[in-house]
mmCIF file of C-alpha atoms in Angstrom:
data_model
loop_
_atom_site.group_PDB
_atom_site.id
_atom_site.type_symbol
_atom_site.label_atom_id
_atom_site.label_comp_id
_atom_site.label_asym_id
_atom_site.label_seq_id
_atom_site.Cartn_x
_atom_site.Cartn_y
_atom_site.Cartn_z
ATOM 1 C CA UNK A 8 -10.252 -28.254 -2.042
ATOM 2 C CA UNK A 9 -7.103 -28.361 -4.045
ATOM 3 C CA UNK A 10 -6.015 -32.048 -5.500
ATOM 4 C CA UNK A 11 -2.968 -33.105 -5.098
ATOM 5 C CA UNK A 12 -0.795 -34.604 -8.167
ATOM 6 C CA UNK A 13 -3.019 -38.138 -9.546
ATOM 7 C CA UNK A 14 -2.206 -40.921 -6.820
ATOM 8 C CA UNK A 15 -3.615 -43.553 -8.050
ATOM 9 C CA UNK A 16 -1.786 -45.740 -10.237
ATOM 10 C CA UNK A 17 0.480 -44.246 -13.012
ATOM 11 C CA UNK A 18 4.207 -46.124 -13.230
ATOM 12 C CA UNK A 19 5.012 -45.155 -16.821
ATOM 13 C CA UNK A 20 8.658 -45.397 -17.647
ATOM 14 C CA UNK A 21 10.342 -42.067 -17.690
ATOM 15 C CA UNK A 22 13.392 -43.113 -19.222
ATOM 16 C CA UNK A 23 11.477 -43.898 -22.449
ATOM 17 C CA UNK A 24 10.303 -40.589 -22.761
ATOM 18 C CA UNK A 25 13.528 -39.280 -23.314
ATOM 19 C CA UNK A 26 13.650 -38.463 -26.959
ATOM 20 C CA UNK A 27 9.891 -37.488 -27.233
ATOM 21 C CA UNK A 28 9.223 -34.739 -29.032
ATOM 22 C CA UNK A 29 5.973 -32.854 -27.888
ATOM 23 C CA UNK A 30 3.420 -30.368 -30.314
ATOM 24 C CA UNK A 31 5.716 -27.411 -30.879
ATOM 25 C CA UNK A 32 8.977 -28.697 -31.154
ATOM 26 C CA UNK A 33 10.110 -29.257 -27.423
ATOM 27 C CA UNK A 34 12.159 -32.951 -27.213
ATOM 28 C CA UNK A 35 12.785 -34.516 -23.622
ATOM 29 C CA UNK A 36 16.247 -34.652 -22.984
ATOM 30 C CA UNK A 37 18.053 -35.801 -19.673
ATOM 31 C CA UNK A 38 16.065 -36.553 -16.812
ATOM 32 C CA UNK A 39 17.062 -33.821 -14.084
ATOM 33 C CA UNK A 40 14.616 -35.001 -11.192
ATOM 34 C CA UNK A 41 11.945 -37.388 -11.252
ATOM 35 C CA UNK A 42 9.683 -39.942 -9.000
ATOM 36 C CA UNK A 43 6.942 -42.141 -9.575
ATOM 37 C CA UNK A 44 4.072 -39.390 -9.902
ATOM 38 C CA UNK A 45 6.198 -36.408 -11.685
ATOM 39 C CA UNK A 46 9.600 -35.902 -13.834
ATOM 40 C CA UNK A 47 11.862 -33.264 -15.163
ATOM 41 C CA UNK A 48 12.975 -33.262 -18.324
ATOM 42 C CA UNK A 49 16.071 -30.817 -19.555
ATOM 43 C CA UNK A 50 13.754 -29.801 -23.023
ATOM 44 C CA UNK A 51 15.652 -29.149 -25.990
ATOM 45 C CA UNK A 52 13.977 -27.251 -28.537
ATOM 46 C CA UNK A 53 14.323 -27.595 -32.133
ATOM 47 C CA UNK A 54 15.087 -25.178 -34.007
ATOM 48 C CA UNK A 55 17.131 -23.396 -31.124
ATOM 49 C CA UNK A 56 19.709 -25.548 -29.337
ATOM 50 C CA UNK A 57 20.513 -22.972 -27.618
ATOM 51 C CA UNK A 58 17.264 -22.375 -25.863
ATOM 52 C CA UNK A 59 17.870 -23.741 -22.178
ATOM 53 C CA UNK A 60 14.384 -25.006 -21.426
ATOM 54 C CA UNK A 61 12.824 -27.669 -18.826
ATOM 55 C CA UNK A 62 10.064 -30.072 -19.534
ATOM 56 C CA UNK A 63 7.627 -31.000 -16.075
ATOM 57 C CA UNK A 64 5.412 -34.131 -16.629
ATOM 58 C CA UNK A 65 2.567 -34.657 -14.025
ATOM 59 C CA UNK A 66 0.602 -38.142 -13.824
ATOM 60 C CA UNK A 67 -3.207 -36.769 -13.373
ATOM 61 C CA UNK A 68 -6.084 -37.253 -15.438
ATOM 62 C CA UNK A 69 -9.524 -36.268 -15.262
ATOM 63 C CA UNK A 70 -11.179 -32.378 -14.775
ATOM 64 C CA UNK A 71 -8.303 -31.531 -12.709
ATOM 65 C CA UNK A 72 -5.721 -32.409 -15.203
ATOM 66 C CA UNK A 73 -8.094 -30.264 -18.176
ATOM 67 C CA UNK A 74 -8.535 -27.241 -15.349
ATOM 68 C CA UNK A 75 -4.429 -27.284 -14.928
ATOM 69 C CA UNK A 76 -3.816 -27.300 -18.729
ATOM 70 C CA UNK A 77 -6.097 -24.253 -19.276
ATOM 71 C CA UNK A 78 -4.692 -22.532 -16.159
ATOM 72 C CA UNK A 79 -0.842 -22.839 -17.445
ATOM 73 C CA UNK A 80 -2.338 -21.578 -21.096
ATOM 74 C CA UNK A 81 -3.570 -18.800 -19.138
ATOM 75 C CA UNK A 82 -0.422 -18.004 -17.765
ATOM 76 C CA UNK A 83 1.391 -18.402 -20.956
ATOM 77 C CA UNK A 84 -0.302 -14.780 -21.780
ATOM 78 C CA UNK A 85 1.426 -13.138 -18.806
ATOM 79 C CA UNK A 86 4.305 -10.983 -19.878
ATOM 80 C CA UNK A 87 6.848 -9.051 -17.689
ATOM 81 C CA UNK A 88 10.524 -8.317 -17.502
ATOM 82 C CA UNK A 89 10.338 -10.820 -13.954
ATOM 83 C CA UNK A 90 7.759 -13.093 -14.083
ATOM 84 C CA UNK A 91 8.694 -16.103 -16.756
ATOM 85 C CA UNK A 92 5.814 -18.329 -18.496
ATOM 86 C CA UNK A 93 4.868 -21.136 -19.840
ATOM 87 C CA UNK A 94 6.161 -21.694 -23.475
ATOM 88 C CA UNK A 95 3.341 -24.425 -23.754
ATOM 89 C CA UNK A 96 1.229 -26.937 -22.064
ATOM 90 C CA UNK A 97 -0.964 -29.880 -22.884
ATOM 91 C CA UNK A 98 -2.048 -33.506 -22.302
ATOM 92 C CA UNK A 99 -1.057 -37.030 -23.747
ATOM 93 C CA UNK A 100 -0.815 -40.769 -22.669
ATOM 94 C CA UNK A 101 1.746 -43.308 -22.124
ATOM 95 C CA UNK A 102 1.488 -46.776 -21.477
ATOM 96 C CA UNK A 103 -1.656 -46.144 -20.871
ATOM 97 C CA UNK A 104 -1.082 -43.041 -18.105
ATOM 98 C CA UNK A 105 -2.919 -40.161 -18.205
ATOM 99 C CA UNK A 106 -0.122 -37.027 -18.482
ATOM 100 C CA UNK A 107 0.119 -33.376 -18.087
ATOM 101 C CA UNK A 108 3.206 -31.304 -18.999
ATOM 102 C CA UNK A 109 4.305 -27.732 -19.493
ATOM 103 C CA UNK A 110 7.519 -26.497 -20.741
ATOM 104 C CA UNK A 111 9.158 -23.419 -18.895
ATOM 105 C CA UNK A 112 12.268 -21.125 -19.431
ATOM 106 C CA UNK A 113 15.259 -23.157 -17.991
ATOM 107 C CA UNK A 114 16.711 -21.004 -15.143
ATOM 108 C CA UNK A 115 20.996 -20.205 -14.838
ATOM 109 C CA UNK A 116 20.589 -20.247 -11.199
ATOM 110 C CA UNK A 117 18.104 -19.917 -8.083
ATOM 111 C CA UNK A 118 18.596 -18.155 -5.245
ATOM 112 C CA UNK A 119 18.299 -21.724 -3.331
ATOM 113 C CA UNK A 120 21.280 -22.854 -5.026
ATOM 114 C CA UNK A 121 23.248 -19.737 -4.203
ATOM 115 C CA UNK A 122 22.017 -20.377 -0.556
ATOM 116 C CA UNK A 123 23.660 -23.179 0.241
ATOM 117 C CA UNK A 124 26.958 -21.667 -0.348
ATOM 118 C CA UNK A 125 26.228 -18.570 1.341
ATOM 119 C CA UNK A 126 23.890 -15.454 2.259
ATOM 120 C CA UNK A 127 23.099 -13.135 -0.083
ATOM 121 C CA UNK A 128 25.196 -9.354 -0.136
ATOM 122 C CA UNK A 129 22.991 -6.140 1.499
ATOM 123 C CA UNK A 130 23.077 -5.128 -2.368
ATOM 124 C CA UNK A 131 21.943 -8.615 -3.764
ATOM 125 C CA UNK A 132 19.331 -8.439 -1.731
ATOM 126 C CA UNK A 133 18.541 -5.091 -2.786
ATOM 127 C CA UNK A 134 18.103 -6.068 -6.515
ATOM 128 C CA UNK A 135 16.269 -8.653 -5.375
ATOM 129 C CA UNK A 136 13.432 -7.596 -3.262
ATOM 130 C CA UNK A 137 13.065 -4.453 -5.853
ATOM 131 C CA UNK A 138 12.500 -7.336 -8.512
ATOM 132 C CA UNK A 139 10.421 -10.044 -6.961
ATOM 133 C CA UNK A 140 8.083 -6.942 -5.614
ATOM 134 C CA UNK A 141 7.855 -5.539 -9.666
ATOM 135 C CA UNK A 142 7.334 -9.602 -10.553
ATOM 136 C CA UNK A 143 4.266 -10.008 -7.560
ATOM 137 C CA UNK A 144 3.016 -6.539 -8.527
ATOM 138 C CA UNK A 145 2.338 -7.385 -11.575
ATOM 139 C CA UNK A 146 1.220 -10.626 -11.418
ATOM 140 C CA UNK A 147 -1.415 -9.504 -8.428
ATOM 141 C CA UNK A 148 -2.231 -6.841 -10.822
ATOM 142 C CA UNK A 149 -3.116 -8.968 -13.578
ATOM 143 C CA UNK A 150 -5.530 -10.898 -10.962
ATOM 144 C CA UNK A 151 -3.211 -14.183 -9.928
ATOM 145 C CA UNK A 152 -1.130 -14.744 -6.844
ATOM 146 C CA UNK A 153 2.202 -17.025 -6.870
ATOM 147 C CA UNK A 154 1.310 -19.013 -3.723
ATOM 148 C CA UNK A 155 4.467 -21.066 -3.667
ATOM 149 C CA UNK A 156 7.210 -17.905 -3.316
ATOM 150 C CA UNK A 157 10.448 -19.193 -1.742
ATOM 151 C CA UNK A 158 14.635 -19.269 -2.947
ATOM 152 C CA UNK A 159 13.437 -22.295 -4.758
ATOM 153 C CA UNK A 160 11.429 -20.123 -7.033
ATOM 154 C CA UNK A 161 13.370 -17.406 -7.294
ATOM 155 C CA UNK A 162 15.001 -17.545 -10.573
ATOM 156 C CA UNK A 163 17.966 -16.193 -12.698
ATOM 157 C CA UNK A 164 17.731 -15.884 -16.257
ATOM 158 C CA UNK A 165 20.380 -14.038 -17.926
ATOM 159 C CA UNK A 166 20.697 -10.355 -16.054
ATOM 160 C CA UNK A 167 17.576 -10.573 -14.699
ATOM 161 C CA UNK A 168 15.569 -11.938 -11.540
ATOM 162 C CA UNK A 169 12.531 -13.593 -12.323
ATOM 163 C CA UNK A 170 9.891 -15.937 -10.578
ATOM 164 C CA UNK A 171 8.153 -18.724 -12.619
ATOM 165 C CA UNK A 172 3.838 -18.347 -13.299
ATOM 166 C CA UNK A 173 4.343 -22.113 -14.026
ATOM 167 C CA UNK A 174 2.584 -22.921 -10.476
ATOM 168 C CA UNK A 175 1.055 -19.573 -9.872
ATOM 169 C CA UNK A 176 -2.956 -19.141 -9.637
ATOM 170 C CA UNK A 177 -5.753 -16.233 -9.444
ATOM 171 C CA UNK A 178 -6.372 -14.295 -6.776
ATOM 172 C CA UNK A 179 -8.656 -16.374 -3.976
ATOM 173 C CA UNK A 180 -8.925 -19.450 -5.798
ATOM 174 C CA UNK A 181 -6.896 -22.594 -4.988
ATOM 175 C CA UNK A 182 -4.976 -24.331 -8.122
ATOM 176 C CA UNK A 183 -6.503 -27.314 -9.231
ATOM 177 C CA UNK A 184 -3.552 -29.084 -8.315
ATOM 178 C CA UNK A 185 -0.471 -28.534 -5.838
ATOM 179 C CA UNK A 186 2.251 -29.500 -8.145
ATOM 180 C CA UNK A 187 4.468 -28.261 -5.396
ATOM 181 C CA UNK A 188 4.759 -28.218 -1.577
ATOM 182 C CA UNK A 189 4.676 -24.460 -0.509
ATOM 183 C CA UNK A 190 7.531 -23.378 1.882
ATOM 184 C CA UNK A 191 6.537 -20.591 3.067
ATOM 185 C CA UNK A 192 2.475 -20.501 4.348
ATOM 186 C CA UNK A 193 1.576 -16.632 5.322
ATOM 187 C CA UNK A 194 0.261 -17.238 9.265
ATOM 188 C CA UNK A 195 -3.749 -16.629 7.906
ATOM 189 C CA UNK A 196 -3.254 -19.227 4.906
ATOM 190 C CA UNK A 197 -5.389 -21.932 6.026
ATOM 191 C CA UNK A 198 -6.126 -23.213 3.001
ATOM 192 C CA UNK A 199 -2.953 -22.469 0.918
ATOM 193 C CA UNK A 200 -1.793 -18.662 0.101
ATOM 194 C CA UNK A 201 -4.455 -17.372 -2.593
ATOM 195 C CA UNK A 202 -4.046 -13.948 -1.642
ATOM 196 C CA UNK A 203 -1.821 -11.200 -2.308
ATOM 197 C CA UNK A 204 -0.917 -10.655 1.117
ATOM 198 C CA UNK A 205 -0.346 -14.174 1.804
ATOM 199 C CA UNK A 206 2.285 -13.254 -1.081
ATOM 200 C CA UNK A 207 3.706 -10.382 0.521
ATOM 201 C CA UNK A 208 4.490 -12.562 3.401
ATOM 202 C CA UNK A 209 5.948 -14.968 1.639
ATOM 203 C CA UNK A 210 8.146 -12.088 0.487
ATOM 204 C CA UNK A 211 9.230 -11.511 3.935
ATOM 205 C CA UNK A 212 10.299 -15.181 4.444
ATOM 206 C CA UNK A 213 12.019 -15.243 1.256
ATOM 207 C CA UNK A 214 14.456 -12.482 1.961
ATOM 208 C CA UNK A 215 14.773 -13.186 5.439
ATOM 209 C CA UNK A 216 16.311 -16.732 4.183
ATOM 210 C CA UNK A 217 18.219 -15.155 1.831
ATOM 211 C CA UNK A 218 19.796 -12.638 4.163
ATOM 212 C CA UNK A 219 20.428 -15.261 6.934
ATOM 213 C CA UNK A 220 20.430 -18.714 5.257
ATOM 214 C CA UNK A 221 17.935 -19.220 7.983
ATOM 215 C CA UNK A 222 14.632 -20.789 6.864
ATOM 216 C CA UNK A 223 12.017 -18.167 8.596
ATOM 217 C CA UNK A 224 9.717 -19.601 11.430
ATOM 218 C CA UNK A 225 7.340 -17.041 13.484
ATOM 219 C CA UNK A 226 10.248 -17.940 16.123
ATOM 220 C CA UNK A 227 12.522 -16.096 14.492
ATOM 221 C CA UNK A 228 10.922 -12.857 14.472
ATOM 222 C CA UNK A 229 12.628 -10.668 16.849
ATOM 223 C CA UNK A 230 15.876 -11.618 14.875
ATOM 224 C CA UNK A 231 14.601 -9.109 12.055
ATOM 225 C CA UNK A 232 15.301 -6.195 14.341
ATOM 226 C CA UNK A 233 19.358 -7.566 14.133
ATOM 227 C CA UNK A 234 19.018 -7.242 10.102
ATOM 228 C CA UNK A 235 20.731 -4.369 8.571
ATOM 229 C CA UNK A 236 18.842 -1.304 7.619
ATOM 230 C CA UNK A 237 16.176 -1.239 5.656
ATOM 231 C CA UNK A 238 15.468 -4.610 6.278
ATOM 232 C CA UNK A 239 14.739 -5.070 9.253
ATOM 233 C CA UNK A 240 11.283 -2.637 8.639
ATOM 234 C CA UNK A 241 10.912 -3.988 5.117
ATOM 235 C CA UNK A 242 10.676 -7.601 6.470
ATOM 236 C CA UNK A 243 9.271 -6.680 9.792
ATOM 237 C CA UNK A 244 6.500 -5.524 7.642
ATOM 238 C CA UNK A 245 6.261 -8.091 5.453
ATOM 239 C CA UNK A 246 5.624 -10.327 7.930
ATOM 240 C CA UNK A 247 3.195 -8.687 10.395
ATOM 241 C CA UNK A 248 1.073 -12.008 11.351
ATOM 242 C CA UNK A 249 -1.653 -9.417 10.196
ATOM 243 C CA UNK A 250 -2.657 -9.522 6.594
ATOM 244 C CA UNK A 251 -4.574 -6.232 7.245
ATOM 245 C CA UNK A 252 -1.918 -3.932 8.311
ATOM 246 C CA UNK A 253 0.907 -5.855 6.324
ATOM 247 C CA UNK A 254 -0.322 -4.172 3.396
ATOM 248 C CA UNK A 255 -1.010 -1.016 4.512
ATOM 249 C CA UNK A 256 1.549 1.623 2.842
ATOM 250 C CA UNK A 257 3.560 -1.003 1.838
ATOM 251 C CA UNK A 258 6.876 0.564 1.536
#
């Protein structure tokens, strides 16, 4: 059963974090989005003020919190032209709260952001689909699933499209923690998507969204035939309630 972030009590006072630099050189700058269990931190790193970086802070403690670390460590290993990873993770206290962080690659822009000014172009959508399926390829590949795919976590950096292993997971195992609500559940995903065809779904939703602005319900299923060619058999694949056939000659 997966945990969700630490609930019991952990108040510590975010604002006088800011200024904290963590092992490796990562400081915590402005606070971009916080609340009483987790924060975001804009991380400067020194050395490189350049580097556009973001700190996350988690209040959880215990063999959760250790099994989390070693997971984003994990992930720190994973390597691809659209998949980004942890720069570094660990554990500390303050005022006497128990703490995880990581430190990710700070994105220019994600697709949510672009989708609340408008739909994406037929060739937008092109480049992305052909980059978030090289991204979950490899990443099933390599044995882990994202479980959490969605505009929100589809991310520009620089030319490229990427999505972040910061919350990903392996393959049929739940993350010790849900650090973050999943959009987008594939229609089988009882317990959370651990699979890679609860991925592939996901997939489906995302670019549905991203062509129509639309979040994707089963509801809205017949509206994939109205989507422009080769869409509308991309997606309509993508999501077949089916995990079975969904995969099958995937094209």
């Amino acid at each position: 059963m997966v945990a969700f972030v630490e609930t019991r009590i952990c108040e510590p006072n975010w604002e006088a974090l800011s200024g904290t630099v963590l092992p490796g050189g990562y400081e915590a700058g402005e606070i971009l989005q916080a609340d009483p269990k987790k924060v975001t931190f804009r991380a400067r790193v020194l050395g490189d003020w350049s580097a556009n970086a973001l700190l996350h802070l988690y209040c959880v403690a215990g063999a959760e919190a250790d099994e989390q670390v070693a997971l984003w460590w994990s992930a720190k290993e994973l390597q691809h032209d659209n998949v980004t990873s942890p720069l570094t993770a660990g554990q500390f206290e303050i005022d006497g709260s128990p703490l995880i962080y990581s430190v990710v690659p700070g994105a220019d822009e994600t697709l949510a952001g672009l989708l609340r000014e408008r739909s994406v172009t037929i060739e937008e959508a092109h480049e992305i689909l052909t980059n978030l399926r090289r991204g979950l390829a490899y990443l099933h590949g390599q044995g882990w699933v994202h479980g959490h795919l969605s505009p929100e976590q589809v991310l520009a950096l620089g030319d490229s499209i990427r999505i972040s292993s910061q919350i990903a997971h392996k393959i049929n195992t739940p993350p010790p923690l849900e650090l973050a609500p999943s959009k987008y559940v594939a229609p089988e995903a009882a317990n959370g998507n651990i699979t890679p065809a609860a991925d592939v779904w996901c997939l489906g939703a995302t670019l549905f969204e991203a062509l129509t602005q639309k979040s994707y319900s089963p509801d809205l299923l017949e509206e994939i035939g109205t989507l422009p060619a080769p869409f509308n058999k991309t997606l309509a694949k993508c999501l077949d309630p089916n995990p079975q056939t969904r995969t099958r000659d995937r094209k």
